[in-house]
Amino acid sequence: MSIWLWIVTALAVIAALARAGLWAARRLSGDAPRFRDMSYGEALGYALALAAIIGGVWLWMKPGAVYFRWAVMGFAICAVAAYLFRLAGRHIGPAGLKRQFRRMPLTAAFGILVIILYAIVAIFAGWIAPHGQEAVLGAANIVPGGDPAMGGDPAFPLGTDRIGRDILSRLIYGAQNTVGLAFATTLLAFFLGGALGLLAAVVGGWLDQLLSRGVDVLMAIPSLIFALLLLTIASVWADGARGLMTLYMVLIIAVIDSTRVFRLARAVGIGIVVMDYVEAAKLRGEGMGHLVFREILPNAMAPLLAEFGLRFCFVFLTIASLSFLGVGIQPPLADWGTMVRDLAQFINFAAFAPMVALAPLLPALAIAVLTVGVNFVVDWMLHRSSGLKS
Amino acid sequence: MTPLLDIRDLRIEGRSDEAWHPIINGVDLTLGRGEVLGLIGESGAGKSTLGLAAMGYVRDGVRISGGSVMFDGIDLMNASAEEKRSLLGRRIAYVAQSAAASFNPAHKLIDQHVEAPVRHGVQHRGESVEDAIELYAKLRLPDPHEIGFRYPHQVSGGQLQRAMTAMAMSCRPDLIIFDEPTTALDVTTQIEVLAAIRDIVDQFGTSAIYITHDLAVVAQMADRIKVLLKGDEVETAPTREMLEHPREDYTRSLWAVRGFHRPEKPAPGPDSVPILSVEGVTAAYGEQVVLEDVSFDIHPGRTVAVVGESGSGKSTTARVITGLLPPRGGAVRFEGEPLPASYRQRSKDQLRQIQMIYQMADTALNPRQSIAQIIGRPVRFYSGLRGRRLRARVDELLEQIELDPAIYRDRLPGELSGGQKQRVGIARALAAEPRLIICDEVTSALDQLVAEGILKLLARLQDELGLSYMFITHDLATVKAIADEVVVMKEGRVIEQGPKTEMFTPPHHPYTDLLLSSVPEMDPDWLDNLLAERGVEDLGEAATGKM
């Protein structure tokens, strides 16, 4: 039987099950309002969810599905950790913080936990990491897992790369390099884009036109290609100086990303400038500084903060991509993007040696978890700020 | 005969701060067939919630916790979703306060009109379109054949409100709930909508619940009136009986609101220098001329009311005076001295002398600043006071506007009621120690009781501080209460001006007359008399003639 026929049959069975289940539920519950007013679409949704759960259990039982089992376990661990973290937050700390935690969804708690953990790891990398990021130690290509029978070594729980550097240590230092640079870059982008955007909103007229059209020109060029191009030029200027190269990268990404911040800040600012309280301040004779920083900025804070979270993720991914392409953070500094590139060929072993293939997935996972965590927090903040308005 | 709608001991709760708070505490309501019941009360009294509950519907975050709603023998509380669907739109219809916000801007009026009848299988699309045109004609909409094929933004607010009433009528429902359908409209437009609604309700024998906070309006519309206060019923009585003999103190206080009346101050002497003279001002937004040759004077200590419908140029005049919109021609003089056209060129002292109070206190106060910051900023900006003395001055201003400094100093605007916010707006204007305050529709967004409080406060402050007011309003009751002089504007021109007593005694300019006569009065026969006077033939007859 072809796969398509198989899928269609399964869907038909699920649809029939949903119909039968809805009828049975109505009969058994004596037409309780919950089932009486339930539409067929909703019942179908429940049936599909049930099918997905059954499928998941079946996949779990299959001996080959190692990654699926890891994913499910990882998900469960994250959920429990987030739950415990939220529970702790609800009972420890000042009253204001407790109240925040009581209203917080689990996703946001997970995001905050991730951000805190990454921050701790990044700040204290020097103390936490068992080895230096540049240290070449003993054997190359030790398999993660620390099981000697499988080619591992308990001294290097996550294994070593192909020139024998400890992957765990490099991951920890990578947090410092990648996350730290991304944070600095995002701050710079916000300072630049936010200030100019709000200024364009308040002053308007030719200044607004000039800045906005300039931003349009910058935005018209695909950002990654543009960054690559500029970095190639910059690498000639830097003339091999590693620190200078990193500085150029930060500046270039900050300028490119500040265009997006400019757009948002200007749009939000224009909405606030027309408010009567800004008019009242203008008529009082207040200067530009007071208008921007006292009247407008506090009211633009919620959307700007949310954008900060998202922008941080993008900057972070851009740095990782540039490093992967070889023009970002320069070796031997540890960086997650570079690590993915260096370990990439191990992915070919996934079919018969899952542990070996884990090596390139670890830095990729570190990137993914932070991105997801930050987005959860941003979603929550957006939800809260929109809730405040209504 | 069983009543059409029978609500018994209805209790509704709303969720906030993780707890359920009562919104309606056990209200009974019965509505006979063909009867119109007026629901009145201040904002927050639960009028709209009760109106929606009559359809078996509650908003998100709100639940019905007890009681029953019976509609024509059907228990709406226990009806299935399907049963409710077959009733709503078909037998029960709803007309919302803001038609502009309730129509879908992406569809033509007629497409939205025919949706209910086609969906409920009452009429085919063709029949329904014809019926819509007939209804539009009955509601006296211009071009009934054309208007339905326009989009909502191409139709004026009053017309949109009538189109919405027509839409509610599309299935000839047994019950219509009108939720403040004329609150957002000018007085002259309001009359048309009121007359149209009443005639069509009469003609089809429809029952209606009419929700409003305007007593004079409800007096024209309702057979019976129910007064609500904070989710409790105060009293219910037939309209005439309630107007003549209100039983409860609260009802009486509502009735007395319009009693506030300030005696007109004596006319200024011939040698009095006007504090502000607007001299032949012409202004335009781009090519669109919005003010033409506007002139009037404001003398010290007096209140000049600028009256007109929306779009008449009242607020634009204020923008010219404050310097936000430099005029194309003419001049504004302050105590005889010409003021620079743009606020940017005015000195700090010139700016200080003229302050503004805005219509929407919500947008006039920065939501992220505390009351002390909002009021303290102009004090510090103009007088340079700091620290303890600044704090003392802020407290003094708060006392002047009758708010307890200890309680309100550190609150944010979001934690205040509408009336309190408006008071803070007044305090911010006072903080600059101005000579002239421009009040732009300061009471139109407020309940009548609260509005009266604001007017009394403004009057007291004028007596104490010798302020002059330019009072922009479309509400002639407010003008009667507070003005010394009246300037009537229409389409960017001054139509008529003079002392209040002169303006309110005939003969008037025809437009002033139209404005004056359009202000609803508490007399239940007022609308009938007015329509008879204006020579409008009875709409019911006119419409049946067409059928």
mmCIF file of C-alpha atoms in Angstrom, chain B residues 32-213:
data_model
loop_
_atom_site.group_PDB
_atom_site.id
_atom_site.type_symbol
_atom_site.label_atom_id
_atom_site.label_comp_id
_atom_site.label_asym_id
_atom_site.label_seq_id
_atom_site.Cartn_x
_atom_site.Cartn_y
_atom_site.Cartn_z
ATOM 1 C CA GLY B 32 -43.884 43.232 27.348
ATOM 2 C CA ARG B 33 -44.449 42.918 23.628
ATOM 3 C CA GLY B 34 -44.101 46.261 21.854
ATOM 4 C CA GLU B 35 -42.792 47.923 24.970
ATOM 5 C CA VAL B 36 -39.693 50.118 25.148
ATOM 6 C CA LEU B 37 -37.761 50.007 28.395
ATOM 7 C CA GLY B 38 -35.153 52.640 29.157
ATOM 8 C CA LEU B 39 -32.123 51.564 31.191
ATOM 9 C CA ILE B 40 -30.235 54.457 32.717
ATOM 10 C CA GLY B 41 -27.360 54.846 35.112
ATOM 11 C CA GLU B 42 -23.821 56.146 35.322
ATOM 12 C CA SER B 43 -20.977 54.336 33.629
ATOM 13 C CA GLY B 44 -20.132 51.215 35.593
ATOM 14 C CA ALA B 45 -23.754 50.736 36.633
ATOM 15 C CA GLY B 46 -23.968 47.528 34.597
ATOM 16 C CA LYS B 47 -26.357 48.810 31.917
ATOM 17 C CA SER B 48 -24.513 47.309 28.958
ATOM 18 C CA THR B 49 -23.826 44.053 30.763
ATOM 19 C CA LEU B 50 -27.526 43.712 31.550
ATOM 20 C CA GLY B 51 -28.407 44.557 27.944
ATOM 21 C CA LEU B 52 -26.112 41.853 26.616
ATOM 22 C CA ALA B 53 -27.365 39.357 29.194
ATOM 23 C CA ALA B 54 -30.859 39.886 27.798
ATOM 24 C CA MET B 55 -29.508 38.126 24.721
ATOM 25 C CA GLY B 56 -28.058 35.332 26.842
ATOM 26 C CA TYR B 57 -24.588 36.653 26.108
ATOM 27 C CA VAL B 58 -21.784 37.808 28.369
ATOM 28 C CA ARG B 59 -18.421 39.292 27.452
ATOM 29 C CA ASP B 60 -15.148 37.434 28.001
ATOM 30 C CA GLY B 61 -14.082 37.388 31.627
ATOM 31 C CA VAL B 62 -17.671 37.781 32.789
ATOM 32 C CA ARG B 63 -20.041 35.038 33.917
ATOM 33 C CA ILE B 64 -23.668 34.695 34.892
ATOM 34 C CA SER B 65 -23.687 33.307 38.396
ATOM 35 C CA GLY B 66 -27.387 33.065 39.033
ATOM 36 C CA GLY B 67 -30.926 33.900 37.992
ATOM 37 C CA SER B 68 -32.799 33.226 34.791
ATOM 38 C CA VAL B 69 -33.325 34.867 31.419
ATOM 39 C CA MET B 70 -36.515 33.765 29.662
ATOM 40 C CA PHE B 71 -37.153 35.024 26.157
ATOM 41 C CA ASP B 72 -40.641 34.203 24.907
ATOM 42 C CA GLY B 73 -40.702 30.987 26.946
ATOM 43 C CA ILE B 74 -37.163 29.960 25.935
ATOM 44 C CA ASP B 75 -34.653 29.656 28.728
ATOM 45 C CA LEU B 76 -31.639 31.509 27.309
ATOM 46 C CA MET B 77 -29.381 30.466 30.171
ATOM 47 C CA ASN B 78 -29.715 26.795 29.305
ATOM 48 C CA ALA B 79 -30.280 27.089 25.583
ATOM 49 C CA SER B 80 -27.802 25.245 23.374
ATOM 50 C CA ALA B 81 -25.419 27.202 21.194
ATOM 51 C CA GLU B 82 -27.498 26.170 18.194
ATOM 52 C CA GLU B 83 -30.740 27.408 19.716
ATOM 53 C CA LYS B 84 -29.127 30.733 20.561
ATOM 54 C CA ARG B 85 -27.791 31.043 17.049
ATOM 55 C CA SER B 86 -31.282 30.669 15.677
ATOM 56 C CA LEU B 87 -32.530 33.463 17.958
ATOM 57 C CA LEU B 88 -29.763 36.056 17.776
ATOM 58 C CA GLY B 89 -30.058 38.307 14.770
ATOM 59 C CA ARG B 90 -33.357 36.660 13.880
ATOM 60 C CA ARG B 91 -35.532 37.436 16.909
ATOM 61 C CA ILE B 92 -33.162 39.463 19.104
ATOM 62 C CA ALA B 93 -30.966 42.168 17.608
ATOM 63 C CA TYR B 94 -28.376 44.522 19.003
ATOM 64 C CA VAL B 95 -27.417 48.070 18.065
ATOM 65 C CA ALA B 96 -24.031 49.088 19.450
ATOM 66 C CA GLN B 97 -22.891 52.469 20.658
ATOM 67 C CA SER B 98 -20.339 53.142 17.982
ATOM 68 C CA ALA B 99 -21.635 52.065 14.599
ATOM 69 C CA ALA B 100 -18.333 53.183 13.100
ATOM 70 C CA ALA B 101 -16.493 50.601 15.188
ATOM 71 C CA SER B 102 -19.137 47.903 14.798
ATOM 72 C CA PHE B 103 -19.402 47.738 11.018
ATOM 73 C CA ASN B 104 -16.721 45.732 9.289
ATOM 74 C CA PRO B 105 -14.813 48.337 7.270
ATOM 75 C CA ALA B 106 -13.921 45.812 4.557
ATOM 76 C CA HIS B 107 -17.493 45.096 3.440
ATOM 77 C CA LYS B 108 -20.222 47.231 1.943
ATOM 78 C CA LEU B 109 -23.162 48.104 4.193
ATOM 79 C CA ILE B 110 -25.614 46.066 2.170
ATOM 80 C CA ASP B 111 -23.489 42.919 2.363
ATOM 81 C CA GLN B 112 -23.458 43.200 6.124
ATOM 82 C CA HIS B 113 -27.178 43.986 6.156
ATOM 83 C CA VAL B 114 -28.267 40.905 4.215
ATOM 84 C CA GLU B 115 -26.064 38.535 6.165
ATOM 85 C CA ALA B 116 -28.551 37.854 8.961
ATOM 86 C CA PRO B 117 -31.706 37.352 6.834
ATOM 87 C CA VAL B 118 -29.900 35.139 4.310
ATOM 88 C CA ARG B 119 -28.187 33.124 6.990
ATOM 89 C CA HIS B 120 -31.387 32.599 8.955
ATOM 90 C CA GLY B 121 -33.243 31.728 5.760
ATOM 91 C CA VAL B 122 -35.732 34.559 6.180
ATOM 92 C CA GLN B 123 -35.156 36.074 2.774
ATOM 93 C CA HIS B 124 -33.095 35.474 -0.342
ATOM 94 C CA ARG B 125 -30.383 37.961 -1.066
ATOM 95 C CA GLY B 126 -32.417 39.810 -3.706
ATOM 96 C CA GLU B 127 -35.453 40.198 -1.462
ATOM 97 C CA SER B 128 -33.274 41.246 1.398
ATOM 98 C CA VAL B 129 -31.547 43.950 -0.647
ATOM 99 C CA GLU B 130 -34.933 45.351 -1.670
ATOM 100 C CA ASP B 131 -36.062 45.227 1.919
ATOM 101 C CA ALA B 132 -32.900 46.998 3.027
ATOM 102 C CA ILE B 133 -33.556 49.825 0.581
ATOM 103 C CA GLU B 134 -37.076 50.123 1.954
ATOM 104 C CA LEU B 135 -35.767 50.229 5.511
ATOM 105 C CA TYR B 136 -33.156 52.828 4.574
ATOM 106 C CA ALA B 137 -35.965 54.963 3.146
ATOM 107 C CA LYS B 138 -38.022 54.547 6.299
ATOM 108 C CA LEU B 139 -35.054 55.615 8.383
ATOM 109 C CA ARG B 140 -34.760 58.685 6.148
ATOM 110 C CA LEU B 141 -31.297 57.914 4.920
ATOM 111 C CA PRO B 142 -30.351 59.958 1.849
ATOM 112 C CA ASP B 143 -30.220 58.012 -1.464
ATOM 113 C CA PRO B 144 -31.653 54.794 -0.023
ATOM 114 C CA HIS B 145 -30.955 53.053 -3.322
ATOM 115 C CA GLU B 146 -27.287 53.964 -3.304
ATOM 116 C CA ILE B 147 -26.202 54.225 0.308
ATOM 117 C CA GLY B 148 -26.099 50.490 0.978
ATOM 118 C CA PHE B 149 -23.493 50.009 -1.705
ATOM 119 C CA ARG B 150 -21.013 52.235 0.076
ATOM 120 C CA TYR B 151 -18.360 51.224 2.547
ATOM 121 C CA PRO B 152 -18.768 52.274 6.202
ATOM 122 C CA HIS B 153 -16.122 55.014 5.973
ATOM 123 C CA GLN B 154 -17.993 56.662 3.101
ATOM 124 C CA VAL B 155 -21.034 57.323 5.282
ATOM 125 C CA SER B 156 -21.375 59.839 8.138
ATOM 126 C CA GLY B 157 -21.684 58.779 11.765
ATOM 127 C CA GLY B 158 -25.386 59.539 12.124
ATOM 128 C CA GLN B 159 -26.189 57.758 8.864
ATOM 129 C CA LEU B 160 -24.128 54.780 9.934
ATOM 130 C CA GLN B 161 -26.059 54.578 13.189
ATOM 131 C CA ARG B 162 -29.321 54.547 11.229
ATOM 132 C CA ALA B 163 -27.933 51.944 8.829
ATOM 133 C CA MET B 164 -27.134 49.827 11.860
ATOM 134 C CA THR B 165 -30.686 50.206 13.133
ATOM 135 C CA ALA B 166 -31.894 49.134 9.685
ATOM 136 C CA MET B 167 -29.608 46.131 9.896
ATOM 137 C CA ALA B 168 -31.012 45.197 13.300
ATOM 138 C CA MET B 169 -34.488 45.429 11.752
ATOM 139 C CA SER B 170 -33.589 43.215 8.791
ATOM 140 C CA CYS B 171 -35.212 40.066 10.227
ATOM 141 C CA ARG B 172 -38.018 42.030 11.956
ATOM 142 C CA PRO B 173 -36.873 40.887 15.398
ATOM 143 C CA ASP B 174 -39.131 40.828 18.439
ATOM 144 C CA LEU B 175 -36.557 42.549 20.617
ATOM 145 C CA ILE B 176 -33.840 45.099 19.862
ATOM 146 C CA ILE B 177 -31.259 46.199 22.374
ATOM 147 C CA PHE B 178 -29.993 49.714 21.746
ATOM 148 C CA ASP B 179 -26.750 50.383 23.615
ATOM 149 C CA GLU B 180 -26.288 54.165 23.723
ATOM 150 C CA PRO B 181 -26.932 54.546 19.996
ATOM 151 C CA THR B 182 -26.771 58.347 19.974
ATOM 152 C CA THR B 183 -24.124 59.090 22.570
ATOM 153 C CA ALA B 184 -21.391 59.695 20.010
ATOM 154 C CA LEU B 185 -23.497 61.964 17.798
ATOM 155 C CA ASP B 186 -24.049 65.724 17.523
ATOM 156 C CA VAL B 187 -27.341 67.051 18.874
ATOM 157 C CA THR B 188 -28.744 67.840 15.452
ATOM 158 C CA THR B 189 -27.898 64.355 14.161
ATOM 159 C CA GLN B 190 -29.140 62.768 17.361
ATOM 160 C CA ILE B 191 -32.644 64.080 16.715
ATOM 161 C CA GLU B 192 -32.804 62.373 13.331
ATOM 162 C CA VAL B 193 -31.599 59.071 14.718
ATOM 163 C CA LEU B 194 -33.967 59.234 17.698
ATOM 164 C CA ALA B 195 -36.952 60.017 15.516
ATOM 165 C CA ALA B 196 -36.015 57.261 13.071
ATOM 166 C CA ILE B 197 -35.555 54.651 15.787
ATOM 167 C CA ARG B 198 -38.793 55.536 17.505
ATOM 168 C CA ASP B 199 -40.881 55.475 14.379
ATOM 169 C CA ILE B 200 -39.550 52.166 13.185
ATOM 170 C CA VAL B 201 -39.970 50.564 16.602
ATOM 171 C CA ASP B 202 -43.552 51.855 16.754
ATOM 172 C CA GLN B 203 -44.334 50.726 13.274
ATOM 173 C CA PHE B 204 -43.249 47.120 13.645
ATOM 174 C CA GLY B 205 -44.372 46.796 17.253
ATOM 175 C CA THR B 206 -40.869 45.787 18.248
ATOM 176 C CA SER B 207 -39.923 45.605 21.898
ATOM 177 C CA ALA B 208 -36.752 47.403 22.801
ATOM 178 C CA ILE B 209 -34.345 47.973 25.629
ATOM 179 C CA TYR B 210 -32.850 51.429 25.288
ATOM 180 C CA ILE B 211 -29.619 51.922 27.223
ATOM 181 C CA THR B 212 -28.370 55.454 27.774
ATOM 182 C CA HIS B 213 -27.024 57.810 30.402
#
